[in-house]
mmCIF file with all atom_site columns, C-alpha atoms in Angstrom:
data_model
loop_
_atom_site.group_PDB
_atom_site.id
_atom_site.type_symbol
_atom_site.label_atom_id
_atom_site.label_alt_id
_atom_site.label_comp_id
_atom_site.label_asym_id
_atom_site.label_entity_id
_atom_site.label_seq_id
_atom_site.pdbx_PDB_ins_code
_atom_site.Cartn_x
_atom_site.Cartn_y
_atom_site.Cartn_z
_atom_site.occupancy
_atom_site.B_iso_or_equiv
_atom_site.pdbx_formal_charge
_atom_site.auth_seq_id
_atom_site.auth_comp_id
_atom_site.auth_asym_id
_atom_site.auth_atom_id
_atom_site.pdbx_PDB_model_num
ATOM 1   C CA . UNK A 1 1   ? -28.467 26.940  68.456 1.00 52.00 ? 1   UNK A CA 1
ATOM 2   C CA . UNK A 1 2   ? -27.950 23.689  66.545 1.00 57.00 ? 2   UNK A CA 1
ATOM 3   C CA . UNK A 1 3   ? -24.216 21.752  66.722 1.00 55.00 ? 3   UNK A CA 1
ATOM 4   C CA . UNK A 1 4   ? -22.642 22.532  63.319 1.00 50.00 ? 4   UNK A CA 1
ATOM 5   C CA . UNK A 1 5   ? -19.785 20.919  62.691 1.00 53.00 ? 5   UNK A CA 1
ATOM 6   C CA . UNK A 1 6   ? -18.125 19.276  59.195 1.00 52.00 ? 6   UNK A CA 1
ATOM 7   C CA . UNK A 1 7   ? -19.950 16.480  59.286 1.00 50.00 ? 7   UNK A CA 1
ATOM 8   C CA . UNK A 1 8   ? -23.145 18.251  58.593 1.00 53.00 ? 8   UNK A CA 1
ATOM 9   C CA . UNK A 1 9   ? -24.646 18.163  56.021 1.00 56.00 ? 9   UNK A CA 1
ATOM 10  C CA . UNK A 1 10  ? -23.651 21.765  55.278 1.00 54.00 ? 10  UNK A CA 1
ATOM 11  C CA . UNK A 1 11  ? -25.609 22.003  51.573 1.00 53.00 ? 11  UNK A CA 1
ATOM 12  C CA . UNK A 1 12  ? -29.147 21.864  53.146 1.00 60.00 ? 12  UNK A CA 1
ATOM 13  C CA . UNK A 1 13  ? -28.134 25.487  55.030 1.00 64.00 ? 13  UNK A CA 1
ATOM 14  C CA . UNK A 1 14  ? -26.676 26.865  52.310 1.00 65.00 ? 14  UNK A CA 1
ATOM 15  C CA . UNK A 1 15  ? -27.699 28.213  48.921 1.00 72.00 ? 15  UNK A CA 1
ATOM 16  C CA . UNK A 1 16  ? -25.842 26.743  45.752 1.00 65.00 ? 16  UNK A CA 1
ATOM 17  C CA . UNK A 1 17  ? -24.201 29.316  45.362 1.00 68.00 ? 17  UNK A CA 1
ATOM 18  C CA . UNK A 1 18  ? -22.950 29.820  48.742 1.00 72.00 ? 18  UNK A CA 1
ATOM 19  C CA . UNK A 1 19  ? -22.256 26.370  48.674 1.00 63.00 ? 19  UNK A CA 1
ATOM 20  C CA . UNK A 1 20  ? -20.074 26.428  46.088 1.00 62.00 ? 20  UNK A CA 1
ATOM 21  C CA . UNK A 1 21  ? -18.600 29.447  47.548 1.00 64.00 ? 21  UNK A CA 1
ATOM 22  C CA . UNK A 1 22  ? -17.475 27.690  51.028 1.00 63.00 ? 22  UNK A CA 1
ATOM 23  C CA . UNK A 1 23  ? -15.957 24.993  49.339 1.00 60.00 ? 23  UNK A CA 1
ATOM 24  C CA . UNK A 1 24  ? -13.761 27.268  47.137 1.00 61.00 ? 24  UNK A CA 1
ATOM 25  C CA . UNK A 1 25  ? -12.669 28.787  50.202 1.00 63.00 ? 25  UNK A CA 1
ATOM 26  C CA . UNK A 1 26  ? -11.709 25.779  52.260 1.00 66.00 ? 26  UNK A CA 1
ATOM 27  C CA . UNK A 1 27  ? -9.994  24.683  48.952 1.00 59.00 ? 27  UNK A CA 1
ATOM 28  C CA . UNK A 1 28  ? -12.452 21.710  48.043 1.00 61.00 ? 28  UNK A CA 1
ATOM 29  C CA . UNK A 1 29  ? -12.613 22.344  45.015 1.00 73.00 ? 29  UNK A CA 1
ATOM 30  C CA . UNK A 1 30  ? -10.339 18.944  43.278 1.00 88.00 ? 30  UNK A CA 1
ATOM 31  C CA . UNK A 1 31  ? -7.468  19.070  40.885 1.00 95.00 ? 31  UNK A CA 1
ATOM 32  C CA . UNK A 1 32  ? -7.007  15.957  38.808 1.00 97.00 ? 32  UNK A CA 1
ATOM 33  C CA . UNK A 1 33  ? -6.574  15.616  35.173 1.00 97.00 ? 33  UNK A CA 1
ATOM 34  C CA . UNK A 1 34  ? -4.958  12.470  32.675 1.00 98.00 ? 34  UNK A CA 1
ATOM 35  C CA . UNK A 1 35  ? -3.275  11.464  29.769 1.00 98.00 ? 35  UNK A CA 1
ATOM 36  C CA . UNK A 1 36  ? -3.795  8.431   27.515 1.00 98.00 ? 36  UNK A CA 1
ATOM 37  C CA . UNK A 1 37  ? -3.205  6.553   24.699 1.00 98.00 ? 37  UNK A CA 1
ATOM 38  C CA . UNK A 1 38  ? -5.926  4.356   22.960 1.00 98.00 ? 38  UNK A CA 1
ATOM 39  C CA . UNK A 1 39  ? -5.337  1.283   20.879 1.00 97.00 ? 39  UNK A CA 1
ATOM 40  C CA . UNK A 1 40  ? -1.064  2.989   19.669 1.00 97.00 ? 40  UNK A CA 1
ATOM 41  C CA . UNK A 1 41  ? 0.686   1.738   17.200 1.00 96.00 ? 41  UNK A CA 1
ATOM 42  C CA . UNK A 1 42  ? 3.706   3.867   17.025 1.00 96.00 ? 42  UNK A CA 1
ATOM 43  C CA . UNK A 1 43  ? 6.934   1.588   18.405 1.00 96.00 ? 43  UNK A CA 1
ATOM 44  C CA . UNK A 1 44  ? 9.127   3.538   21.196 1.00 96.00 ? 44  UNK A CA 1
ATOM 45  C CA . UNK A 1 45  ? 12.958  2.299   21.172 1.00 95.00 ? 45  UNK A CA 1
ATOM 46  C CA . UNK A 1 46  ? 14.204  1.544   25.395 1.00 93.00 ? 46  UNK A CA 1
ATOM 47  C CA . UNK A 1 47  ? 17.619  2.638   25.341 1.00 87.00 ? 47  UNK A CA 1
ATOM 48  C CA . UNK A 1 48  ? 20.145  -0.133  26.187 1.00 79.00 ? 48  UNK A CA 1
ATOM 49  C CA . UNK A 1 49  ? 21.054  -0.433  30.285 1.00 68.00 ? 49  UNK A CA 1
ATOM 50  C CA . UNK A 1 50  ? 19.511  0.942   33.194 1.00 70.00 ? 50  UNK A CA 1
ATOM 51  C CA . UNK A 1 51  ? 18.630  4.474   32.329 1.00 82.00 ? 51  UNK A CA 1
ATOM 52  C CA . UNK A 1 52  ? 14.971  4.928   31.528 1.00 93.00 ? 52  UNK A CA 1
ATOM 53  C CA . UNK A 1 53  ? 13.836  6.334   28.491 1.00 95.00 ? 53  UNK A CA 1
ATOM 54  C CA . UNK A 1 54  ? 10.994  8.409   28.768 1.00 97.00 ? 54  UNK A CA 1
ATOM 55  C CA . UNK A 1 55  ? 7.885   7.066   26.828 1.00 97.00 ? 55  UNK A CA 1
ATOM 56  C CA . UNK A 1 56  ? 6.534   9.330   24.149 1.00 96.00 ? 56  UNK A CA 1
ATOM 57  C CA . UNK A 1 57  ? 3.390   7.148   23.195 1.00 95.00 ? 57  UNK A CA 1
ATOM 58  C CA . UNK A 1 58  ? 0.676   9.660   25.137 1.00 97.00 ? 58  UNK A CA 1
ATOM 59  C CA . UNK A 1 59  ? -1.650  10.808  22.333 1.00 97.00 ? 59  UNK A CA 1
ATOM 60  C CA . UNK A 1 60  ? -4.780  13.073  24.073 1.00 98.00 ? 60  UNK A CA 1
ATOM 61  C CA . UNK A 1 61  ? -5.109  14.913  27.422 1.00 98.00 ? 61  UNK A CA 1
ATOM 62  C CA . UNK A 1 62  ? -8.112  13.270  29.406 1.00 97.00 ? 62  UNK A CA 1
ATOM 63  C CA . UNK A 1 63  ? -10.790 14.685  31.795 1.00 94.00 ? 63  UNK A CA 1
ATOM 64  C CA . UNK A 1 64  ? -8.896  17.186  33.365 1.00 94.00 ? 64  UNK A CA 1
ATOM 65  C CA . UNK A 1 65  ? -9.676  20.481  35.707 1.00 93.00 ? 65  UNK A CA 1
ATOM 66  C CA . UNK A 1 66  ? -7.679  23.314  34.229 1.00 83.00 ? 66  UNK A CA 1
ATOM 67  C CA . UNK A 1 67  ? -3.995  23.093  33.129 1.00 88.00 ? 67  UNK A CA 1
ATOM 68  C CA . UNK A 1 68  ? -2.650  19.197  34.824 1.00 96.00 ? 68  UNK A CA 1
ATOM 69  C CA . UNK A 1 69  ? -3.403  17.172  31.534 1.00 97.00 ? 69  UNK A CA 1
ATOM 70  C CA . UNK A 1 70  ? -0.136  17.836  29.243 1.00 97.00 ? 70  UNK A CA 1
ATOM 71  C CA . UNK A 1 71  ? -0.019  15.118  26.461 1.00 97.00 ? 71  UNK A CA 1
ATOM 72  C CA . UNK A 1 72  ? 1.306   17.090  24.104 1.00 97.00 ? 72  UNK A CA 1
ATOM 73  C CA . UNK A 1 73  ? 5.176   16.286  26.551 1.00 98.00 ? 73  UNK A CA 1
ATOM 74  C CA . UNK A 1 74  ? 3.778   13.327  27.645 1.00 98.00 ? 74  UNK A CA 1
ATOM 75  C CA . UNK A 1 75  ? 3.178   14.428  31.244 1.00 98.00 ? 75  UNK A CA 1
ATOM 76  C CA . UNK A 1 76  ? 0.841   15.833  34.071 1.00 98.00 ? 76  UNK A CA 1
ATOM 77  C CA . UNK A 1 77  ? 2.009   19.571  35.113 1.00 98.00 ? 77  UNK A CA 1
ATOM 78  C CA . UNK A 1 78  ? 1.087   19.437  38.772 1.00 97.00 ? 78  UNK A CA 1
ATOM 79  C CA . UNK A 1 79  ? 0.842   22.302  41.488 1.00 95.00 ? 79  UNK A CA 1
ATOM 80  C CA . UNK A 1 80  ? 1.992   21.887  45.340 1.00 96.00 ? 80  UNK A CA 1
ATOM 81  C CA . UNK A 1 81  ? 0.679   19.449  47.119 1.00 96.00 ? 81  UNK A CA 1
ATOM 82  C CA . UNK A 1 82  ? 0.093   15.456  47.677 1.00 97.00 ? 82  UNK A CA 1
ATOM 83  C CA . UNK A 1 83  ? -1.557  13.587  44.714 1.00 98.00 ? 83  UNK A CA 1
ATOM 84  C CA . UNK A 1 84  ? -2.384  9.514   44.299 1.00 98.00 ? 84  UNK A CA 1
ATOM 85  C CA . UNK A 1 85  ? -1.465  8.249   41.300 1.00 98.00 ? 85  UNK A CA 1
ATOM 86  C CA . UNK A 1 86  ? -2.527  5.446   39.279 1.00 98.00 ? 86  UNK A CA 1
ATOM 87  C CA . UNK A 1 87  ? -0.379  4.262   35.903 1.00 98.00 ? 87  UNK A CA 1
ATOM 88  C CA . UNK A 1 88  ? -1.939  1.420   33.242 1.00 98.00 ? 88  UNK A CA 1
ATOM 89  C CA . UNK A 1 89  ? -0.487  -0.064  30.653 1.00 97.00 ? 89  UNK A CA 1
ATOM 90  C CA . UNK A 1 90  ? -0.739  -2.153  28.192 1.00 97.00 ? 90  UNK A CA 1
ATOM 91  C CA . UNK A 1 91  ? 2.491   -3.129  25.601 1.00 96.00 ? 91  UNK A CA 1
ATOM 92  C CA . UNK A 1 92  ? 3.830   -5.303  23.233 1.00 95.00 ? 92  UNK A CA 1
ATOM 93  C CA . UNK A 1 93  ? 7.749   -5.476  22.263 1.00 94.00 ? 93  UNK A CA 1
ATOM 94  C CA . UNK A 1 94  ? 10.672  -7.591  21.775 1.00 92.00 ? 94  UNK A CA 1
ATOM 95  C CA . UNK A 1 95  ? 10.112  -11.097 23.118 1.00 92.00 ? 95  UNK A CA 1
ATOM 96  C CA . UNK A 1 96  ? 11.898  -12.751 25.414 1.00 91.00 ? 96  UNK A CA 1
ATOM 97  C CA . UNK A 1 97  ? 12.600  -9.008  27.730 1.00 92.00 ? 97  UNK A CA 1
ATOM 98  C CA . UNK A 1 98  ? 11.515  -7.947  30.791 1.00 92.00 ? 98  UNK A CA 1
ATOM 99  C CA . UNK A 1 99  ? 10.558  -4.275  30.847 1.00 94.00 ? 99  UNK A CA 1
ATOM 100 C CA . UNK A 1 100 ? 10.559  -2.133  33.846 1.00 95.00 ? 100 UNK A CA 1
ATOM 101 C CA . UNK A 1 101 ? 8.219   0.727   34.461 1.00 96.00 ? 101 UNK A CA 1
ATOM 102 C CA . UNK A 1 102 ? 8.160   3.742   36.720 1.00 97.00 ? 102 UNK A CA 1
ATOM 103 C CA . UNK A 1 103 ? 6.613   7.403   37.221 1.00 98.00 ? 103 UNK A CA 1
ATOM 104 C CA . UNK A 1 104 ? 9.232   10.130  38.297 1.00 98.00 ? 104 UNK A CA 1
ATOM 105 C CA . UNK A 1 105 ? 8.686   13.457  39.805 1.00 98.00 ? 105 UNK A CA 1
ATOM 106 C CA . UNK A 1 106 ? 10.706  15.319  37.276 1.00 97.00 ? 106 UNK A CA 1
ATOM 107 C CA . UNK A 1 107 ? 14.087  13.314  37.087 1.00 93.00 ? 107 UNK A CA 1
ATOM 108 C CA . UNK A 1 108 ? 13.226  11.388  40.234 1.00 97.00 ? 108 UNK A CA 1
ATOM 109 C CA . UNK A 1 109 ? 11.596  8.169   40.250 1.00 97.00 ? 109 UNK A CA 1
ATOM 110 C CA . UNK A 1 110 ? 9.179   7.337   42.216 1.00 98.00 ? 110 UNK A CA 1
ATOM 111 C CA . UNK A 1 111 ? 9.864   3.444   44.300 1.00 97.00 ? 111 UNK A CA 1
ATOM 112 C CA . UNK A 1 112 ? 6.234   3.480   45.658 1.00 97.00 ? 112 UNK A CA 1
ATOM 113 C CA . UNK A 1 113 ? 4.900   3.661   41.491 1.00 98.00 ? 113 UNK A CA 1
ATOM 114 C CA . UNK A 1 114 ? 7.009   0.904   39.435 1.00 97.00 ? 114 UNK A CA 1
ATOM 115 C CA . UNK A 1 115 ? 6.202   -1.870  37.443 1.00 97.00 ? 115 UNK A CA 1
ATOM 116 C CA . UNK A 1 116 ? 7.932   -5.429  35.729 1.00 95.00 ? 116 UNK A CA 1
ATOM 117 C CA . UNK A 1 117 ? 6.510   -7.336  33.011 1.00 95.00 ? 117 UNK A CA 1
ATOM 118 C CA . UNK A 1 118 ? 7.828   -9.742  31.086 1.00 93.00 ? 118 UNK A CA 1
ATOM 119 C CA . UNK A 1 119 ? 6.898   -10.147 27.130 1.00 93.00 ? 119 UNK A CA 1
ATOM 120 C CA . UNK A 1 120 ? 7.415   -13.935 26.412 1.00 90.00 ? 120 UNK A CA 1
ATOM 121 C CA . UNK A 1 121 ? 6.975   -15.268 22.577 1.00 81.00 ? 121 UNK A CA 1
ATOM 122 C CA . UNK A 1 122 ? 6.942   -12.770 19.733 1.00 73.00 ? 122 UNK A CA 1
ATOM 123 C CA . UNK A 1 123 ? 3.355   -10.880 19.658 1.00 76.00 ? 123 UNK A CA 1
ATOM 124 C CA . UNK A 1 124 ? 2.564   -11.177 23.494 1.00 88.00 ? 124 UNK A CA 1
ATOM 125 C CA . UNK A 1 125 ? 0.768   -8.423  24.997 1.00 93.00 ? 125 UNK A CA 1
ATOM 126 C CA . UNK A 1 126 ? 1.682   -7.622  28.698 1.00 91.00 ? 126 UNK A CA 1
ATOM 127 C CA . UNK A 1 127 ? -0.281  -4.949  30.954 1.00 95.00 ? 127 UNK A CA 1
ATOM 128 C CA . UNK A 1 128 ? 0.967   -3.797  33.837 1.00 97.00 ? 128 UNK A CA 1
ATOM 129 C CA . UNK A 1 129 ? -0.709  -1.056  36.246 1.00 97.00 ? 129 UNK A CA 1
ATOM 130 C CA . UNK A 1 130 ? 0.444   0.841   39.967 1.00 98.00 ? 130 UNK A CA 1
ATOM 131 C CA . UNK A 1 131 ? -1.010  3.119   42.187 1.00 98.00 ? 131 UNK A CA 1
ATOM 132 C CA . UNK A 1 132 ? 0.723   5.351   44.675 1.00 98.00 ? 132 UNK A CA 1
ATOM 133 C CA . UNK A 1 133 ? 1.329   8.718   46.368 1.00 98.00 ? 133 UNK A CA 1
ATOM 134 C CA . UNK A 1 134 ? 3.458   11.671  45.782 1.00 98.00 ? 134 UNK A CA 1
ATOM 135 C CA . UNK A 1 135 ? 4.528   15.031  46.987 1.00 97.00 ? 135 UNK A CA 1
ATOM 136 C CA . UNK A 1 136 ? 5.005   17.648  44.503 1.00 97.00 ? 136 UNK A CA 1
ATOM 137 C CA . UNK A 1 137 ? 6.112   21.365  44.430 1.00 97.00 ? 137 UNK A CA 1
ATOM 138 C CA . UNK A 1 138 ? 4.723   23.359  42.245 1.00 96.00 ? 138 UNK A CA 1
ATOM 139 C CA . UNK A 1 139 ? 5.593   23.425  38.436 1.00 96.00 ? 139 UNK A CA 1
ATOM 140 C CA . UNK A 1 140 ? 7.126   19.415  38.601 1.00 98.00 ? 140 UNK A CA 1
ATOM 141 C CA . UNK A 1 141 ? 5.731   16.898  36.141 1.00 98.00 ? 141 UNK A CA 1
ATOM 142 C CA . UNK A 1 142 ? 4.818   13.460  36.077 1.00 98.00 ? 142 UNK A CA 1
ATOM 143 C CA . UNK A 1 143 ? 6.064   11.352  33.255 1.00 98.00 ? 143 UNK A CA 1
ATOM 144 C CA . UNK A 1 144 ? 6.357   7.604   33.124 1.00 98.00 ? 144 UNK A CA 1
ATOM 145 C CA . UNK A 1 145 ? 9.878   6.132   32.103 1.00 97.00 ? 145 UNK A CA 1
ATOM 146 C CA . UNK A 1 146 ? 10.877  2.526   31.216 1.00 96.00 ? 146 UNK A CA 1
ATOM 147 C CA . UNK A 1 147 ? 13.971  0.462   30.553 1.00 95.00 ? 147 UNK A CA 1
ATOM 148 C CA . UNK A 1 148 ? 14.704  -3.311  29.853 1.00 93.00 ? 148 UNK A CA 1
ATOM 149 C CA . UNK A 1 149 ? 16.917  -5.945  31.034 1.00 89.00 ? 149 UNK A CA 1
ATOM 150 C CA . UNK A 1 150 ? 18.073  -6.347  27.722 1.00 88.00 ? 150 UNK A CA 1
ATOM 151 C CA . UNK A 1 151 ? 22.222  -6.128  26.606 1.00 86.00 ? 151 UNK A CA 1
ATOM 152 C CA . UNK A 1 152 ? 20.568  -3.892  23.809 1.00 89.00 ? 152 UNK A CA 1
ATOM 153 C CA . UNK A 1 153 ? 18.254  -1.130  22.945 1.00 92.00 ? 153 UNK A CA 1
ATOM 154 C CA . UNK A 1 154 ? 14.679  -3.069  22.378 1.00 93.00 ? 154 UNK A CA 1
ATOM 155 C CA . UNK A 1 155 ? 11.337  -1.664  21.026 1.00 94.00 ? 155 UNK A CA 1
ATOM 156 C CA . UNK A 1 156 ? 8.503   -1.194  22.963 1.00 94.00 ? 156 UNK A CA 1
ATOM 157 C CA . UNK A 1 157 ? 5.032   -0.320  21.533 1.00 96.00 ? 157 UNK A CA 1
ATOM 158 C CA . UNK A 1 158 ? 2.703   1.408   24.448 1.00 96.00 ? 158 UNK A CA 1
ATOM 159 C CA . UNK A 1 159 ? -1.333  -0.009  23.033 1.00 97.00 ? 159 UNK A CA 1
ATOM 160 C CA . UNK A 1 160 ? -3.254  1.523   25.743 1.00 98.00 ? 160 UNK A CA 1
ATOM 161 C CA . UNK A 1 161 ? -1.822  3.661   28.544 1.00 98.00 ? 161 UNK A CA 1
ATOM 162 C CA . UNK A 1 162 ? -3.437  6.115   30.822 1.00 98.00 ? 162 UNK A CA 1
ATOM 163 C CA . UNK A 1 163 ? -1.406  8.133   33.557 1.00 98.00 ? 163 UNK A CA 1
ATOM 164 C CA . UNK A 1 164 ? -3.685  9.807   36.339 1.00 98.00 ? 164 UNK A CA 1
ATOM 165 C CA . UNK A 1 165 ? -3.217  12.483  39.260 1.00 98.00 ? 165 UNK A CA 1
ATOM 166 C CA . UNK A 1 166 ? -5.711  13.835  41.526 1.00 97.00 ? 166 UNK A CA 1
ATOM 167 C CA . UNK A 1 167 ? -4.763  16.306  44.486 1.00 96.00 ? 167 UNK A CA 1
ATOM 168 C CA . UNK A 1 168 ? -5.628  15.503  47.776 1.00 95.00 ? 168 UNK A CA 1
ATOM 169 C CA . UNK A 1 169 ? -4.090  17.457  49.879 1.00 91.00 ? 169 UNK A CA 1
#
């Protein structure tokens, strides 16, 4: 009787459908899903101080395998389990002001998924991207926040943003 074990290649016993099957049952099948925005315009106000504002500039859900993609509250809706992460962004805003970026978990942010980027002369453009892991519980919600180091409230204005999620464990 032959070895099998994980590593084999388990299709070439099985039929598709079967196939398909066994990996629904060992809970292969993935969960990701996105949110973006492409080429914004609309400007975002950062609240003066250190308490992040939650940005609002998300425009369409992305690919996306049932219910995680959410741009409609700017966030992914995520079920138990680990996920990786990744956050890009592009922005302009006030000049001269360093912006700070994060994801939270809810109201929790996140250290291993932050961001700073500086905006120098009036009309720079600064990106800024960050990749990480996260635990969630079923039901929480990924949102990305921002704030400034700025004695005032300061504009921001998201161009292109995209906020990922895909389960792994």
């Amino acid at each position: 009787m032959p070895d099998l074990t994980v590593t084999a290649n388990i299709d070439s016993f099985l039929s598709a459908n079967d196939y398909a099957a066994a990996v629904a049952l060992l809970s292969l099948t993935p969960e990701y899903g996105s949110i973006y925005v492409a080429d914004g315009v609309t400007a975002q106000s950062i609240a003066t101080g250190a308490t992040p504002t939650k940005l609002t500039g998300f425009t369409t859900d992305g690919i996306d395998t049932g219910t995680i993609a959410n741009a409609a509250s700017n966030q992914l809706d995520l079920t138990a389990g680990d996920w990786l992460v990744t956050l890009s962004v592009s922005f302009s805003g006030d000049a001269n002001v360093e912006f700070y970026g994060s994801v939270f978990v809810d109201e929790v942010q996140q250290a291993q998924l932050q961001f700073g980027r500086k905006l120098s002369t009036g009309g720079d453009v600064g990106s800024a991207c960050c990749m990480g892991i996260v635990s969630a519980t079923a039901g929480q919600a990924l949102s990305v926040r921002m704030t400034s180091d700025d004695a005032g409230a300061v504009n921001v204005t998201p161009l292109d943003m995209n906020l990922s999620a895909e389960k792994i464990s």
